[in-house]
Short mmCIF file of C-alpha atoms in Angstrom, two decimals:
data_model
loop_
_atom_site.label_atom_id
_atom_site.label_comp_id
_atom_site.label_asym_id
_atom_site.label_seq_id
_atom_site.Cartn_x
_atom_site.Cartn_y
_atom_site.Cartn_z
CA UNK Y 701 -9.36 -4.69 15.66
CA UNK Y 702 -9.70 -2.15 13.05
CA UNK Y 703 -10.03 -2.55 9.24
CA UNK Y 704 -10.23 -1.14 6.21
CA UNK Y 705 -12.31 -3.90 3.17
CA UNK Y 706 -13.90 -3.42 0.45
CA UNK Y 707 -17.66 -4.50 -0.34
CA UNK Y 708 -16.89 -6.00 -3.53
CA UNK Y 709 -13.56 -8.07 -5.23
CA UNK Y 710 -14.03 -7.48 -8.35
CA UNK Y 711 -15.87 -4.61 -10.89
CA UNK Y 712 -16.28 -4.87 -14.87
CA UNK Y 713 -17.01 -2.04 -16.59
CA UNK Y 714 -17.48 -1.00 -20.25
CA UNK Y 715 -15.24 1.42 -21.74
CA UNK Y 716 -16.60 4.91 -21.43
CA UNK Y 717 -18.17 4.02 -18.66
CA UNK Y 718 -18.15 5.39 -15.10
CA UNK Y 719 -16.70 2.88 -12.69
CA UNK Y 720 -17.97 3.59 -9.13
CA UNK Y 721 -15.68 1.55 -6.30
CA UNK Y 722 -16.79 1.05 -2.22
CA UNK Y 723 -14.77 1.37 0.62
CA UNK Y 724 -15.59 0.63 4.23
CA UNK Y 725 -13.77 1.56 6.94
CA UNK Y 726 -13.90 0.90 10.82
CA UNK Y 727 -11.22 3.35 12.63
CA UNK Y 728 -13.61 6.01 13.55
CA UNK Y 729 -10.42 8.03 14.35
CA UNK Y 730 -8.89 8.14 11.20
CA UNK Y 731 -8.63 11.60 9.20
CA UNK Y 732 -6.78 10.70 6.42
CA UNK Y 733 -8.03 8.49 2.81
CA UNK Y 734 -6.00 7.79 0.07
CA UNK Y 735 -6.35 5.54 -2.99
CA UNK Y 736 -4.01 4.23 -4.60
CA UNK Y 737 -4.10 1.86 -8.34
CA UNK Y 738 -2.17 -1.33 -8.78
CA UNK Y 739 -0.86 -2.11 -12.14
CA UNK Y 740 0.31 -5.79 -12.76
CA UNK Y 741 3.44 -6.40 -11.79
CA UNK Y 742 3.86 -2.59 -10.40
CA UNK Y 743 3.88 -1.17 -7.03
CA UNK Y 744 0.76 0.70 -5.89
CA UNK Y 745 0.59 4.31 -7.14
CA UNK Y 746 -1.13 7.53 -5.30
CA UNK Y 747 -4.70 8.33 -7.28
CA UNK Y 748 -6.13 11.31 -5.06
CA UNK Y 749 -6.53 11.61 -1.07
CA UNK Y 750 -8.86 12.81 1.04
CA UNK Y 751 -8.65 14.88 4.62
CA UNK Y 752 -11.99 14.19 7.28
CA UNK Y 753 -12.95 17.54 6.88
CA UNK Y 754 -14.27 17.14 3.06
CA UNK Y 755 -16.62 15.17 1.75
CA UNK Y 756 -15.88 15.48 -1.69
CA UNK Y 757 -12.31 15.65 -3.62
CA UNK Y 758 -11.82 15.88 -7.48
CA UNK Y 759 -8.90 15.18 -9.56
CA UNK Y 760 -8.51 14.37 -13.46
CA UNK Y 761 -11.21 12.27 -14.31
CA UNK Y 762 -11.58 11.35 -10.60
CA UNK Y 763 -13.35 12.00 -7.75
CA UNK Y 764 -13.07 10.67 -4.16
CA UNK Y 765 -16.08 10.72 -2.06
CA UNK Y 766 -16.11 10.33 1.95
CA UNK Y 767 -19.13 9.81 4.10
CA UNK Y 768 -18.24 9.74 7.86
CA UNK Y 769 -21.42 9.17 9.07
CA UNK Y 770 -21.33 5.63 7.92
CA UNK Y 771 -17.67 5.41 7.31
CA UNK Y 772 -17.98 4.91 3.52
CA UNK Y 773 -15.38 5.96 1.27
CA UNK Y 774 -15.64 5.63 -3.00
CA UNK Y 775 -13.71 6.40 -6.03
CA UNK Y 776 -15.61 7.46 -8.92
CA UNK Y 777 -13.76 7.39 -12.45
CA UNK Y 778 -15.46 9.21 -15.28
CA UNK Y 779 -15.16 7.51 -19.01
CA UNK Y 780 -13.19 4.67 -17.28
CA UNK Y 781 -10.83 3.62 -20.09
CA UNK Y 782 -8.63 0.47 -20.82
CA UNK Y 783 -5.92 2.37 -19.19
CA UNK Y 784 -7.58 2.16 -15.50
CA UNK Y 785 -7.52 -1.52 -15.92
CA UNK Y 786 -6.05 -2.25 -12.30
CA UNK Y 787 -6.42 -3.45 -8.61
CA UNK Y 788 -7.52 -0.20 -6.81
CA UNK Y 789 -6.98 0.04 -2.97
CA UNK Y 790 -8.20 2.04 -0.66
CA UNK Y 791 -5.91 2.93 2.49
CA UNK Y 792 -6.42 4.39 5.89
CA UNK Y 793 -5.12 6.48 8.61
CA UNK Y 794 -4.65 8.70 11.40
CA UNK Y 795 -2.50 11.74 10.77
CA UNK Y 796 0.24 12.68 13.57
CA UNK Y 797 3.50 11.16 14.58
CA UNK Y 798 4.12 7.22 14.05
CA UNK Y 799 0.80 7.62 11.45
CA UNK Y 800 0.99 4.14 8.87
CA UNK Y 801 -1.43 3.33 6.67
CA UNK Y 802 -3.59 0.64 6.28
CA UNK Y 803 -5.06 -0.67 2.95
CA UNK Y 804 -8.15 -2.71 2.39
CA UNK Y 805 -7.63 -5.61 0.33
CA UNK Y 806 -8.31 -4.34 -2.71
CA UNK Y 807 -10.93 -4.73 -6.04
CA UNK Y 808 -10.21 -5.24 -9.37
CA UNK Y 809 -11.51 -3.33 -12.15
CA UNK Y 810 -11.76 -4.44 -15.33
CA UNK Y 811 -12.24 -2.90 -18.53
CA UNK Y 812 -14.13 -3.87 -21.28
CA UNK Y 813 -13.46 -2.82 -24.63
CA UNK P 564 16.90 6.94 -9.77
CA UNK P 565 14.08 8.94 -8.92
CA UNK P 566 11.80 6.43 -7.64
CA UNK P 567 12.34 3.70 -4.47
CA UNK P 568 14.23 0.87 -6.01
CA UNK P 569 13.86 -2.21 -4.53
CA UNK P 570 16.11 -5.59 -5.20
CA UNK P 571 16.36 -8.54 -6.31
CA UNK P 572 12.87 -8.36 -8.42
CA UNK P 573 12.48 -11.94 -8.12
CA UNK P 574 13.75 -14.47 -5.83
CA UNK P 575 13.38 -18.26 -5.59
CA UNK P 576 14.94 -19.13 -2.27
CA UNK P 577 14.43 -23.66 -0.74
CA UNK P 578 12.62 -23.55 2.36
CA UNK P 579 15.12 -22.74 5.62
CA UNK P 580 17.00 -20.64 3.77
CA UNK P 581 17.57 -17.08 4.73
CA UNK P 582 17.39 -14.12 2.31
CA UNK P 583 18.02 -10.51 2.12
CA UNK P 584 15.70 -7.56 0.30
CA UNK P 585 17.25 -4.04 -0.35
CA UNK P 586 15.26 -1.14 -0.76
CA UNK P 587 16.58 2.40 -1.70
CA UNK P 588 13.73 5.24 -0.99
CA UNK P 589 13.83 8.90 -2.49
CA UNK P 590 16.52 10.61 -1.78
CA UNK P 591 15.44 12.88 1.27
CA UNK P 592 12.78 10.82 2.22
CA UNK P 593 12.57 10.36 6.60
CA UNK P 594 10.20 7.82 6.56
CA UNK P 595 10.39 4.38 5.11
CA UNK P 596 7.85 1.37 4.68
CA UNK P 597 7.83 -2.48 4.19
CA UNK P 598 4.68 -4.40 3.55
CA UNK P 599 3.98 -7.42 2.27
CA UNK P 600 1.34 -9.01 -0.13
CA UNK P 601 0.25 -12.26 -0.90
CA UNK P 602 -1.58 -13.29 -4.23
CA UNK P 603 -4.87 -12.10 -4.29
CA UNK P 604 -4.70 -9.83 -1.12
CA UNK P 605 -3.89 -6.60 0.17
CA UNK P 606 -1.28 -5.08 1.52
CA UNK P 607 0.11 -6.15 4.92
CA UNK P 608 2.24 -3.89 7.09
CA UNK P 609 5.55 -5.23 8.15
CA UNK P 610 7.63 -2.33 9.72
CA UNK P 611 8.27 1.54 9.71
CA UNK P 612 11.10 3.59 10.14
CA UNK P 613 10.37 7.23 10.76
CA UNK P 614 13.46 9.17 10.89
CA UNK P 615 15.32 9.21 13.64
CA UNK P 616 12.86 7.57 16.19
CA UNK P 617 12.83 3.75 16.99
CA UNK P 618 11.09 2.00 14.56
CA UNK P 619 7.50 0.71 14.42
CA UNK P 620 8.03 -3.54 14.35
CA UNK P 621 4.40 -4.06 15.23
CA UNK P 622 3.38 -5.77 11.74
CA UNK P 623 6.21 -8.46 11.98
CA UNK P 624 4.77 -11.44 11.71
CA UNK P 625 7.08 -13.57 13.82
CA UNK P 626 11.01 -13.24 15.09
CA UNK P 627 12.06 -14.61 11.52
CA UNK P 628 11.20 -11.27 10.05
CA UNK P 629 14.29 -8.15 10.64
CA UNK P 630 14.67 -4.70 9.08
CA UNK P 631 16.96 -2.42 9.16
CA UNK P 632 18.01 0.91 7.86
CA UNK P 633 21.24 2.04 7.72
CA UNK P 634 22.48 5.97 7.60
CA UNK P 635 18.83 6.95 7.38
CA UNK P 636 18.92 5.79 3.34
CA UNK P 637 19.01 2.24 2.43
CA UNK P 638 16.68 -0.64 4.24
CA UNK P 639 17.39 -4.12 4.24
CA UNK P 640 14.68 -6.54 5.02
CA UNK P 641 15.74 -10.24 6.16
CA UNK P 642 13.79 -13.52 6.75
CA UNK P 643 15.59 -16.08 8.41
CA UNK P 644 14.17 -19.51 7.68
CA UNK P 645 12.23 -19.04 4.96
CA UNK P 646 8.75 -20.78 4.98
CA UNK P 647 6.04 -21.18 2.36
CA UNK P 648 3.98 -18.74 3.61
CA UNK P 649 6.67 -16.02 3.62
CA UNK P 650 6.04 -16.64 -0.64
CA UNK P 651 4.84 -13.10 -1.40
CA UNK P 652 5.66 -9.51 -3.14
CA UNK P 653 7.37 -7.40 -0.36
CA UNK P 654 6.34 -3.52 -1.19
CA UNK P 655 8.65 -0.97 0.01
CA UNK P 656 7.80 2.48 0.12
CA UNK P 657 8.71 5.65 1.42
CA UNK P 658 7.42 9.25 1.81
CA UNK P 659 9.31 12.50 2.57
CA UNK P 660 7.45 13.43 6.44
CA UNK P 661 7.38 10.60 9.13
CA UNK P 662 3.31 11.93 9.75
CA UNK P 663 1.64 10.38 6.50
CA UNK P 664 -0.93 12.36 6.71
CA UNK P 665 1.43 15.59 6.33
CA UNK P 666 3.43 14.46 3.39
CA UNK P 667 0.53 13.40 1.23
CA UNK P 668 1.74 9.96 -0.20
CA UNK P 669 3.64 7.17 -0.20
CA UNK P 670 5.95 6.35 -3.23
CA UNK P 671 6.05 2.73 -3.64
CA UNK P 672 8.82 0.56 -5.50
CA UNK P 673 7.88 -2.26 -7.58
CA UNK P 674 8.71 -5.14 -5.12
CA UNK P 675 10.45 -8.07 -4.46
CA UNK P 676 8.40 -11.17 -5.58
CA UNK P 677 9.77 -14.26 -3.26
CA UNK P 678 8.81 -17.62 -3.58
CA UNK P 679 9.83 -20.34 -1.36
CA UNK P 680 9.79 -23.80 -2.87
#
């Protein structure tokens, strides 16, 4: 069936650092990326999205990056801070009527001071 | 509130048992979300309602699992029977188009942690 994973389960970084997290995905037909970030204890909470027909997509200290060719998706944060201390999913689907999304199974990133 | 409230927070339930977890999405919102999510993993897809339409049951893990949504606003997820493996956070979430890809995002609530003993 199709899936959405992630290469790796867990990602330290030191503060000021830029943290750089992988996403794979197998539903050639999907059009739609989003990430979201999981505090502890919190419910998952929108980051940035991206549409099929970019590539690239930058936010506030973020920027997602989408390669179709080999169905790679990433999340770059600039001067990762304490604050981004989180389990970061990445989430999948195909826009149109009865669309759902489907996360990956997330990483966490870790900060260190 | 503004966000999608979800109760009880926690809940301790004895294997068998049945229990009940409410979720109230944004105001406005057509489409709603449950998922679930054991320790350590991602987040499962349970069921969908989107609007009007019949809803999408597909991620139900067995006849145990039931949701509903009454006037369009509230949803009520029920597990008859609790098990073990039902021990997990349930995520509710909602967005304001039934076509995800249209309305941008999901808003999430904070979940109902269950544990079955």
């Amino acid at each position: 069936g199709e899936s959405v994973g992630l290469h790796l389960p867990t990602l330290s970084v030191q503060e000021g650092d830029n943290s750089i997290i992988n996403c794979a995905y197998s539903n050639s037909a999907s059009d739609y990326f989003i990430w979201y970030k999981q505090e502890s204890g919190k419910g998952p909470q929108f980051i940035i999205d991206i549409r099929s027909n970019m590539d690239k997509r930058q936010g506030q200290r973020v920027t997602v990056l989408l390669n179709k060719t080999v169905k790679h998706l990433s999340l770059q944060i600039a001067a990762t801070q304490p604050g981004d201390s989180a389990v970061y999913f990445c989430a999948e689907t195909r826009t149109g009527a009865n669309s759902k999304l489907t996360f990956g199974k997330g990483i966490t990133l870790s900060v260190r001071p | 509130g503004a966000g999608v409230s979800q109760s009880p927070s926690n809940k301790v339930t004895e294997k068998g048992k049945d229990v009940e977890l409410r979720c109230d999405p944004i105001s406005g919102h057509t489409a709603l979300y449950w998922y679930r999510q054991s320790l350590g993993q991602g987040l499962e897809f349970l069921i969908y309602f989107q609007g009007n339409s019949a809803p999408d049951k597909s991620g139900l893990p067995s006849d145990r699992f039931s949701a509903e949504r009454t006037g369009g606003s509230v949803s009520t997820l029920t597990i008859q029977r609790t098990q073990q493996e039902d021990s997990a956070v349930y995520l509710c979430a909602s967005s304001l188009e039934v076509a995800v890809g249209l309305a941008g995002e999901l808003f999430f609530g904070e979940g109902s942690r269950l544990t079955v003993l």
